[in-house]
PDB file of C-alpha atoms and ligand atoms in Angstrom:
ATOM      1  CA  MET U   1       0.000   0.000   0.000  1.00  0.00           C
ATOM      2  CA  VAL U   2       1.040   3.606  -0.479  1.00  0.00           C
ATOM      3  CA  TYR U   3       1.001   6.102   2.378  1.00  0.00           C
ATOM      4  CA  VAL U   4       1.607   9.833   1.981  1.00  0.00           C
ATOM      5  CA  CYS U   5       2.428  12.591   4.453  1.00  0.00           C
ATOM      6  CA  SER U   6       3.864  16.071   4.152  1.00  0.00           C
ATOM      7  CA  ASP U   7       5.332  19.091   5.926  1.00  0.00           C
ATOM      8  CA  LEU U   8       6.926  17.391   8.928  1.00  0.00           C
ATOM      9  CA  HIS U   9       8.926  20.554   9.749  1.00  0.00           C
ATOM     10  CA  GLY U  10      11.119  19.119  12.495  1.00  0.00           C
ATOM     11  CA  PHE U  11       8.496  16.742  13.916  1.00  0.00           C
ATOM     12  CA  PRO U  12      10.405  14.232  16.082  1.00  0.00           C
ATOM     13  CA  LEU U  13      11.374  10.986  14.348  1.00  0.00           C
ATOM     14  CA  LYS U  14      10.318   8.936  17.399  1.00  0.00           C
ATOM     15  CA  SER U  15       6.797  10.359  17.256  1.00  0.00           C
ATOM     16  CA  PHE U  16       6.626   9.934  13.487  1.00  0.00           C
ATOM     17  CA  ARG U  17       7.528   6.254  13.810  1.00  0.00           C
ATOM     18  CA  LYS U  18       4.775   5.921  16.402  1.00  0.00           C
ATOM     19  CA  LEU U  19       2.340   7.217  13.780  1.00  0.00           C
ATOM     20  CA  LEU U  20       3.659   4.658  11.253  1.00  0.00           C
ATOM     21  CA  ARG U  21       3.151   1.868  13.803  1.00  0.00           C
ATOM     22  CA  LYS U  22      -0.378   3.059  14.526  1.00  0.00           C
ATOM     23  CA  ALA U  23      -1.129   2.902  10.789  1.00  0.00           C
ATOM     24  CA  GLY U  24       0.348  -0.619  10.577  1.00  0.00           C
ATOM     25  CA  VAL U  25       2.883   0.399   7.919  1.00  0.00           C
ATOM     26  CA  THR U  26       5.279  -2.425   6.985  1.00  0.00           C
ATOM     27  CA  GLN U  27       8.447  -2.704   4.874  1.00  0.00           C
ATOM     28  CA  GLU U  28       6.215  -3.865   2.000  1.00  0.00           C
ATOM     29  CA  ASP U  29       4.413  -0.511   1.948  1.00  0.00           C
ATOM     30  CA  THR U  30       5.688   2.696   0.376  1.00  0.00           C
ATOM     31  CA  ILE U  31       5.730   6.010   2.238  1.00  0.00           C
ATOM     32  CA  CYS U  32       5.887   9.194   0.156  1.00  0.00           C
ATOM     33  CA  ILE U  33       6.788  12.423   1.967  1.00  0.00           C
ATOM     34  CA  LEU U  34       5.776  15.471  -0.056  1.00  0.00           C
ATOM     35  CA  GLY U  35       8.551  17.811   1.076  1.00  0.00           C
ATOM     36  CA  ASP U  36       9.272  20.244   3.912  1.00  0.00           C
ATOM     37  CA  VAL U  37      10.769  17.649   6.221  1.00  0.00           C
ATOM     38  CA  ILE U  38      13.107  20.339   7.571  1.00  0.00           C
ATOM     39  CA  ASP U  39      13.067  23.695   9.438  1.00  0.00           C
ATOM     40  CA  ARG U  40      10.898  25.491  11.992  1.00  0.00           C
ATOM     41  CA  ASN U  41      10.906  23.033  14.971  1.00  0.00           C
ATOM     42  CA  GLY U  42      13.120  20.774  17.065  1.00  0.00           C
ATOM     43  CA  ASP U  43      16.391  19.746  15.428  1.00  0.00           C
ATOM     44  CA  GLY U  44      15.212  21.194  12.113  1.00  0.00           C
ATOM     45  CA  GLY U  45      14.409  17.710  10.801  1.00  0.00           C
ATOM     46  CA  VAL U  46      18.024  16.506  10.560  1.00  0.00           C
ATOM     47  CA  GLU U  47      17.443  13.261  12.479  1.00  0.00           C
ATOM     48  CA  MET U  48      14.424  12.618  10.248  1.00  0.00           C
ATOM     49  CA  LEU U  49      16.532  13.195   7.110  1.00  0.00           C
ATOM     50  CA  ARG U  50      19.224  10.810   8.402  1.00  0.00           C
ATOM     51  CA  TRP U  51      16.501   8.165   8.799  1.00  0.00           C
ATOM     52  CA  ILE U  52      14.751   8.854   5.466  1.00  0.00           C
ATOM     53  CA  VAL U  53      17.883   8.430   3.334  1.00  0.00           C
ATOM     54  CA  LYS U  54      18.389   4.958   4.848  1.00  0.00           C
ATOM     55  CA  GLN U  55      14.827   3.698   4.220  1.00  0.00           C
ATOM     56  CA  LYS U  56      14.302   1.797   0.975  1.00  0.00           C
ATOM     57  CA  ASN U  57      10.515   2.183   1.150  1.00  0.00           C
ATOM     58  CA  VAL U  58      10.458   5.930   1.889  1.00  0.00           C
ATOM     59  CA  LYS U  59      10.379   8.330  -1.074  1.00  0.00           C
ATOM     60  CA  MET U  60      10.621  12.062  -0.759  1.00  0.00           C
ATOM     61  CA  ILE U  61       9.578  14.936  -3.034  1.00  0.00           C
ATOM     62  CA  MET U  62      11.163  18.391  -3.048  1.00  0.00           C
ATOM     63  CA  GLY U  63       9.573  21.041  -0.820  1.00  0.00           C
ATOM     64  CA  ASN U  64      10.218  24.767  -0.918  1.00  0.00           C
ATOM     65  CA  HIS U  65      12.184  24.452   2.347  1.00  0.00           C
ATOM     66  CA  GLU U  66      14.570  21.818   0.957  1.00  0.00           C
ATOM     67  CA  ARG U  67      14.992  24.066  -2.116  1.00  0.00           C
ATOM     68  CA  MET U  68      15.800  27.085   0.102  1.00  0.00           C
ATOM     69  CA  LEU U  69      18.383  25.050   2.032  1.00  0.00           C
ATOM     70  CA  LEU U  70      20.083  23.835  -1.154  1.00  0.00           C
ATOM     71  CA  ASP U  71      20.155  27.370  -2.577  1.00  0.00           C
ATOM     72  CA  CYS U  72      22.403  28.498   0.283  1.00  0.00           C
ATOM     73  CA  LYS U  73      24.402  25.295   0.880  1.00  0.00           C
ATOM     74  CA  GLY U  74      27.564  27.378   0.285  1.00  0.00           C
ATOM     75  CA  VAL U  75      27.250  28.267   3.987  1.00  0.00           C
ATOM     76  CA  PHE U  76      28.729  24.821   4.776  1.00  0.00           C
ATOM     77  CA  ASP U  77      31.787  25.448   2.596  1.00  0.00           C
ATOM     78  CA  ARG U  78      34.475  27.140   4.674  1.00  0.00           C
ATOM     79  CA  SER U  79      36.934  27.257   1.763  1.00  0.00           C
ATOM     80  CA  ARG U  80      35.328  30.349   0.245  1.00  0.00           C
ATOM     81  CA  GLY U  81      33.129  33.338   1.073  1.00  0.00           C
ATOM     82  CA  LEU U  82      29.462  33.518   0.081  1.00  0.00           C
ATOM     83  CA  ARG U  83      28.427  35.273  -3.112  1.00  0.00           C
ATOM     84  CA  LEU U  84      25.896  38.096  -2.754  1.00  0.00           C
ATOM     85  CA  GLN U  85      23.039  35.946  -4.089  1.00  0.00           C
ATOM     86  CA  GLU U  86      23.903  33.221  -1.561  1.00  0.00           C
ATOM     87  CA  ILE U  87      23.824  35.780   1.272  1.00  0.00           C
ATOM     88  CA  LEU U  88      20.374  36.939   0.129  1.00  0.00           C
ATOM     89  CA  ASP U  89      19.201  33.307  -0.144  1.00  0.00           C
ATOM     90  CA  LEU U  90      20.568  32.574   3.335  1.00  0.00           C
ATOM     91  CA  ASP U  91      18.805  35.621   4.760  1.00  0.00           C
ATOM     92  CA  ASN U  92      15.527  34.419   3.215  1.00  0.00           C
ATOM     93  CA  TYR U  93      16.095  30.862   4.442  1.00  0.00           C
ATOM     94  CA  LEU U  94      16.775  31.973   8.045  1.00  0.00           C
ATOM     95  CA  TYR U  95      13.630  34.114   7.902  1.00  0.00           C
ATOM     96  CA  ASN U  96      11.755  30.914   6.985  1.00  0.00           C
ATOM     97  CA  GLY U  97      13.005  28.961  10.018  1.00  0.00           C
ATOM     98  CA  GLY U  98      16.228  27.364   8.737  1.00  0.00           C
ATOM     99  CA  ALA U  99      18.573  28.104  11.671  1.00  0.00           C
ATOM    100  CA  ALA U 100      18.189  24.790  13.555  1.00  0.00           C
ATOM    101  CA  THR U 101      18.624  22.828  10.331  1.00  0.00           C
ATOM    102  CA  ILE U 102      21.844  24.642   9.440  1.00  0.00           C
ATOM    103  CA  GLU U 103      23.173  24.238  12.976  1.00  0.00           C
ATOM    104  CA  ASN U 104      22.431  20.491  13.121  1.00  0.00           C
ATOM    105  CA  LEU U 105      23.708  19.821   9.607  1.00  0.00           C
ATOM    106  CA  GLU U 106      26.894  21.696  10.492  1.00  0.00           C
ATOM    107  CA  MET U 107      27.355  19.429  13.537  1.00  0.00           C
ATOM    108  CA  LEU U 108      26.712  16.357  11.387  1.00  0.00           C
ATOM    109  CA  LYS U 109      29.226  17.566   8.810  1.00  0.00           C
ATOM    110  CA  ASN U 110      31.910  17.870  11.498  1.00  0.00           C
ATOM    111  CA  LYS U 111      31.092  14.466  12.981  1.00  0.00           C
ATOM    112  CA  ASN U 112      30.380  12.490   9.833  1.00  0.00           C
ATOM    113  CA  PRO U 113      31.187  14.327   6.581  1.00  0.00           C
ATOM    114  CA  ALA U 114      30.275  11.316   4.413  1.00  0.00           C
ATOM    115  CA  GLU U 115      26.777  11.153   5.877  1.00  0.00           C
ATOM    116  CA  PHE U 116      26.396  14.918   5.452  1.00  0.00           C
ATOM    117  CA  ASP U 117      27.419  14.641   1.778  1.00  0.00           C
ATOM    118  CA  ARG U 118      25.002  11.765   1.265  1.00  0.00           C
ATOM    119  CA  ILE U 119      22.093  13.793   2.661  1.00  0.00           C
ATOM    120  CA  VAL U 120      22.893  16.845   0.495  1.00  0.00           C
ATOM    121  CA  GLU U 121      23.208  14.641  -2.587  1.00  0.00           C
ATOM    122  CA  TYR U 122      19.900  12.939  -1.729  1.00  0.00           C
ATOM    123  CA  LEU U 123      18.153  16.317  -1.438  1.00  0.00           C
ATOM    124  CA  GLU U 124      19.687  17.588  -4.678  1.00  0.00           C
ATOM    125  CA  ASN U 125      18.232  14.636  -6.534  1.00  0.00           C
ATOM    126  CA  LEU U 126      14.688  14.879  -5.192  1.00  0.00           C
ATOM    127  CA  PRO U 127      11.947  14.870  -7.820  1.00  0.00           C
ATOM    128  CA  TYR U 128       9.516  17.823  -7.971  1.00  0.00           C
ATOM    129  CA  TYR U 129       6.499  15.566  -8.505  1.00  0.00           C
ATOM    130  CA  ALA U 130       5.615  11.893  -8.792  1.00  0.00           C
ATOM    131  CA  GLU U 131       2.796   9.899 -10.327  1.00  0.00           C
ATOM    132  CA  VAL U 132       1.570   6.836  -8.465  1.00  0.00           C
ATOM    133  CA  LYS U 133      -1.257   4.334  -8.746  1.00  0.00           C
ATOM    134  CA  ALA U 134      -2.974   2.884  -5.705  1.00  0.00           C
ATOM    135  CA  GLY U 135      -6.302   1.129  -5.220  1.00  0.00           C
ATOM    136  CA  GLY U 136      -6.880   1.273  -8.989  1.00  0.00           C
ATOM    137  CA  LYS U 137      -6.705   5.073  -9.020  1.00  0.00           C
ATOM    138  CA  SER U 138      -4.073   7.543 -10.258  1.00  0.00           C
ATOM    139  CA  PHE U 139      -2.473  10.233  -8.154  1.00  0.00           C
ATOM    140  CA  VAL U 140      -0.043  13.084  -8.776  1.00  0.00           C
ATOM    141  CA  LEU U 141       2.081  14.013  -5.758  1.00  0.00           C
ATOM    142  CA  VAL U 142       3.530  17.517  -5.499  1.00  0.00           C
ATOM    143  CA  HIS U 143       4.549  19.871  -2.681  1.00  0.00           C
ATOM    144  CA  GLY U 144       2.479  23.005  -3.332  1.00  0.00           C
ATOM    145  CA  GLY U 145       0.281  22.540  -6.401  1.00  0.00           C
ATOM    146  CA  PHE U 146       0.358  23.681 -10.022  1.00  0.00           C
ATOM    147  CA  ASP U 147       0.415  27.420 -10.663  1.00  0.00           C
ATOM    148  CA  GLY U 148      -0.710  28.127 -14.240  1.00  0.00           C
ATOM    149  CA  PHE U 149      -2.534  24.788 -14.332  1.00  0.00           C
ATOM    150  CA  SER U 150      -3.949  23.334 -17.517  1.00  0.00           C
ATOM    151  CA  SER U 151      -4.830  19.650 -17.863  1.00  0.00           C
ATOM    152  CA  HIS U 152      -3.112  19.707 -21.270  1.00  0.00           C
ATOM    153  CA  ARG U 153       0.254  20.785 -19.892  1.00  0.00           C
ATOM    154  CA  LYS U 154       2.982  18.229 -19.342  1.00  0.00           C
ATOM    155  CA  LEU U 155       4.066  17.915 -15.725  1.00  0.00           C
ATOM    156  CA  SER U 156       7.634  18.631 -16.824  1.00  0.00           C
ATOM    157  CA  SER U 157       6.595  22.049 -18.197  1.00  0.00           C
ATOM    158  CA  TYR U 158       5.979  23.597 -14.754  1.00  0.00           C
ATOM    159  CA  ASP U 159       8.862  25.461 -13.166  1.00  0.00           C
ATOM    160  CA  GLU U 160      10.124  25.104  -9.592  1.00  0.00           C
ATOM    161  CA  TYR U 161       8.159  28.067  -8.306  1.00  0.00           C
ATOM    162  CA  ASP U 162       4.870  26.802  -9.850  1.00  0.00           C
ATOM    163  CA  LEU U 163       5.231  23.503  -7.990  1.00  0.00           C
ATOM    164  CA  LEU U 164       6.852  24.486  -4.690  1.00  0.00           C
ATOM    165  CA  TRP U 165       5.074  27.718  -3.736  1.00  0.00           C
ATOM    166  CA  SER U 166       1.591  27.253  -5.218  1.00  0.00           C
ATOM    167  CA  ARG U 167      -1.391  27.658  -2.890  1.00  0.00           C
ATOM    168  CA  PRO U 168      -4.547  26.370  -4.579  1.00  0.00           C
ATOM    169  CA  ASP U 169      -7.764  28.200  -3.857  1.00  0.00           C
ATOM    170  CA  ILE U 170     -10.565  26.062  -2.398  1.00  0.00           C
ATOM    171  CA  ASN U 171     -12.243  26.322  -5.848  1.00  0.00           C
ATOM    172  CA  THR U 172      -9.138  25.285  -7.806  1.00  0.00           C
ATOM    173  CA  LYS U 173      -9.800  22.294 -10.079  1.00  0.00           C
ATOM    174  CA  TYR U 174      -7.073  20.016 -11.376  1.00  0.00           C
ATOM    175  CA  TYR U 175      -7.442  16.757 -13.343  1.00  0.00           C
ATOM    176  CA  ALA U 176     -10.675  14.858 -14.073  1.00  0.00           C
ATOM    177  CA  THR U 177      -8.969  11.467 -14.134  1.00  0.00           C
ATOM    178  CA  LYS U 178      -6.323  11.691 -11.410  1.00  0.00           C
ATOM    179  CA  THR U 179      -6.206  13.206  -7.943  1.00  0.00           C
ATOM    180  CA  VAL U 180      -3.487  15.666  -6.937  1.00  0.00           C
ATOM    181  CA  VAL U 181      -2.119  15.157  -3.414  1.00  0.00           C
ATOM    182  CA  LEU U 182      -0.249  18.146  -2.000  1.00  0.00           C
ATOM    183  CA  GLY U 183       0.920  19.907   1.155  1.00  0.00           C
ATOM    184  CA  HIS U 184       2.602  23.297   1.761  1.00  0.00           C
ATOM    185  CA  THR U 185      -0.524  25.196   2.854  1.00  0.00           C
ATOM    186  CA  PRO U 186      -1.687  24.147   6.350  1.00  0.00           C
ATOM    187  CA  THR U 187      -5.317  23.102   5.990  1.00  0.00           C
ATOM    188  CA  TYR U 188      -6.510  25.578   8.653  1.00  0.00           C
ATOM    189  CA  PHE U 189      -5.790  28.193   5.987  1.00  0.00           C
ATOM    190  CA  TYR U 190      -9.059  26.967   4.411  1.00  0.00           C
ATOM    191  CA  GLY U 191     -11.090  27.342   7.601  1.00  0.00           C
ATOM    192  CA  LYS U 192     -11.011  26.643  11.334  1.00  0.00           C
ATOM    193  CA  ASP U 193     -12.936  23.371  10.837  1.00  0.00           C
ATOM    194  CA  CYS U 194     -10.002  22.014   8.837  1.00  0.00           C
ATOM    195  CA  LYS U 195      -7.424  22.622  11.594  1.00  0.00           C
ATOM    196  CA  GLY U 196      -5.179  19.584  12.026  1.00  0.00           C
ATOM    197  CA  ARG U 197      -7.249  17.573   9.501  1.00  0.00           C
ATOM    198  CA  ILE U 198      -6.673  16.368   5.940  1.00  0.00           C
ATOM    199  CA  LEU U 199      -8.750  18.344   3.428  1.00  0.00           C
ATOM    200  CA  LYS U 200     -10.323  16.494   0.475  1.00  0.00           C
ATOM    201  CA  THR U 201     -11.791  18.303  -2.536  1.00  0.00           C
ATOM    202  CA  ASP U 202     -13.054  16.876  -5.857  1.00  0.00           C
ATOM    203  CA  THR U 203      -9.677  17.059  -7.579  1.00  0.00           C
ATOM    204  CA  TRP U 204      -7.029  17.543  -4.856  1.00  0.00           C
ATOM    205  CA  ILE U 205      -6.276  16.483  -1.304  1.00  0.00           C
ATOM    206  CA  ASN U 206      -4.251  18.652   1.065  1.00  0.00           C
ATOM    207  CA  ILE U 207      -2.380  16.611   3.687  1.00  0.00           C
ATOM    208  CA  ASP U 208      -0.501  19.458   5.431  1.00  0.00           C
ATOM    209  CA  THR U 209      -2.120  19.260   8.863  1.00  0.00           C
ATOM    210  CA  GLY U 210       0.094  22.064  10.217  1.00  0.00           C
ATOM    211  CA  ALA U 211       3.081  20.450  11.977  1.00  0.00           C
ATOM    212  CA  ALA U 212       4.968  23.689  11.292  1.00  0.00           C
ATOM    213  CA  TYR U 213       2.722  25.428  13.802  1.00  0.00           C
ATOM    214  CA  GLY U 214       2.167  22.940  16.607  1.00  0.00           C
ATOM    215  CA  GLU U 215      -0.153  20.344  15.044  1.00  0.00           C
ATOM    216  CA  ALA U 216       0.986  16.791  14.264  1.00  0.00           C
ATOM    217  CA  PRO U 217       1.414  15.305  10.788  1.00  0.00           C
ATOM    218  CA  ALA U 218      -1.086  12.722   9.537  1.00  0.00           C
ATOM    219  CA  LEU U 219      -0.882   9.849   7.062  1.00  0.00           C
ATOM    220  CA  LEU U 220      -3.183   9.266   4.111  1.00  0.00           C
ATOM    221  CA  ARG U 221      -3.395   5.740   2.682  1.00  0.00           C
ATOM    222  CA  LEU U 222      -3.941   6.230  -1.040  1.00  0.00           C
ATOM    223  CA  ASP U 223      -5.385   2.757  -1.631  1.00  0.00           C
ATOM    224  CA  ASP U 224      -8.597   3.569   0.246  1.00  0.00           C
ATOM    225  CA  LEU U 225      -8.068   7.242   1.255  1.00  0.00           C
ATOM    226  CA  LYS U 226      -8.058   6.298   4.947  1.00  0.00           C
ATOM    227  CA  GLU U 227      -6.724   9.068   7.184  1.00  0.00           C
ATOM    228  CA  ILE U 228      -4.489   8.163  10.128  1.00  0.00           C
ATOM    229  CA  TYR U 229      -3.885  10.791  12.806  1.00  0.00           C
ATOM    230  CA  PHE U 230      -1.317  11.022  15.559  1.00  0.00           C
ATOM    231  CA  ASN U 231      -2.922  10.032  18.882  1.00  0.00           C
ATOM    232  CA  LYS U 232      -3.843  13.105  20.880  1.00  0.00           C
ATOM    233  CA  GLU U 233      -2.837  11.296  24.086  1.00  0.00           C
ATOM    234  CA  ASN U 234       0.688  11.037  22.706  1.00  0.00           C
ATOM    235  CA  TYR U 235       0.676  14.679  21.777  1.00  0.00           C
ATOM    236  CA  ASN U 236       2.915  15.849  24.619  1.00  0.00           C
ATOM    237  CA  GLU U 237       5.536  13.317  23.601  1.00  0.00           C
ATOM    238  CA  ARG U 238       6.265  15.213  20.422  1.00  0.00           C
ATOM    239  CA  ILE U 239       8.704  17.570  22.118  1.00  0.00           C
TER     240      ILE U 239
HETATM  241 MN1   MN H 301       6.125  24.331   1.937  1.00  0.00          MN
END
């Protein structure tokens, strides 16, 4: 079976694995994480990244936060100064909650440079979208959405910004024959009733339950669209 989740934003690995156990996820299943594993909380998602790169059944898609980190990765290179554009990118990244991620990656680089290099290489090779089939249905997975959408456009014709920073309106319609699954915009953006919950529309499903801002991530099983939430009674264990 195929499970998706998104926007972990520094959610603790231990708690995330608890959610996987609750869902009954096994090594035979695939887990797709739709970007924004890093930044904003805890260790900035570095422990989670270290785990993800070692899991054969976990796939990740590029989020705008991973893109921001990669755009200023020169900060880890002590052999040269930063170019002006890198300084501006770093400023923007720190504004978006990147400090803990930089600090923890820096520590990892000092302790285990090979593992650091492997993580950066993994992130650099992340796809910007993926198409999957589950339960006899087709899905397109993407971090933000599709700015400038037309059902006739090839997926490869969208640029980074269209895919990573898009925020679909509640009335946005995508494909008739496949469902888009996305994150990036916490669902409470669409109304208080959606807070902490997965939001399903006719043509897209938003699975960003708002872990960036104190909620917990959730899993969606694509085969039957079952939603699995982090137990509220375990909520205090997330810190
Ligand atoms: Mn995002």
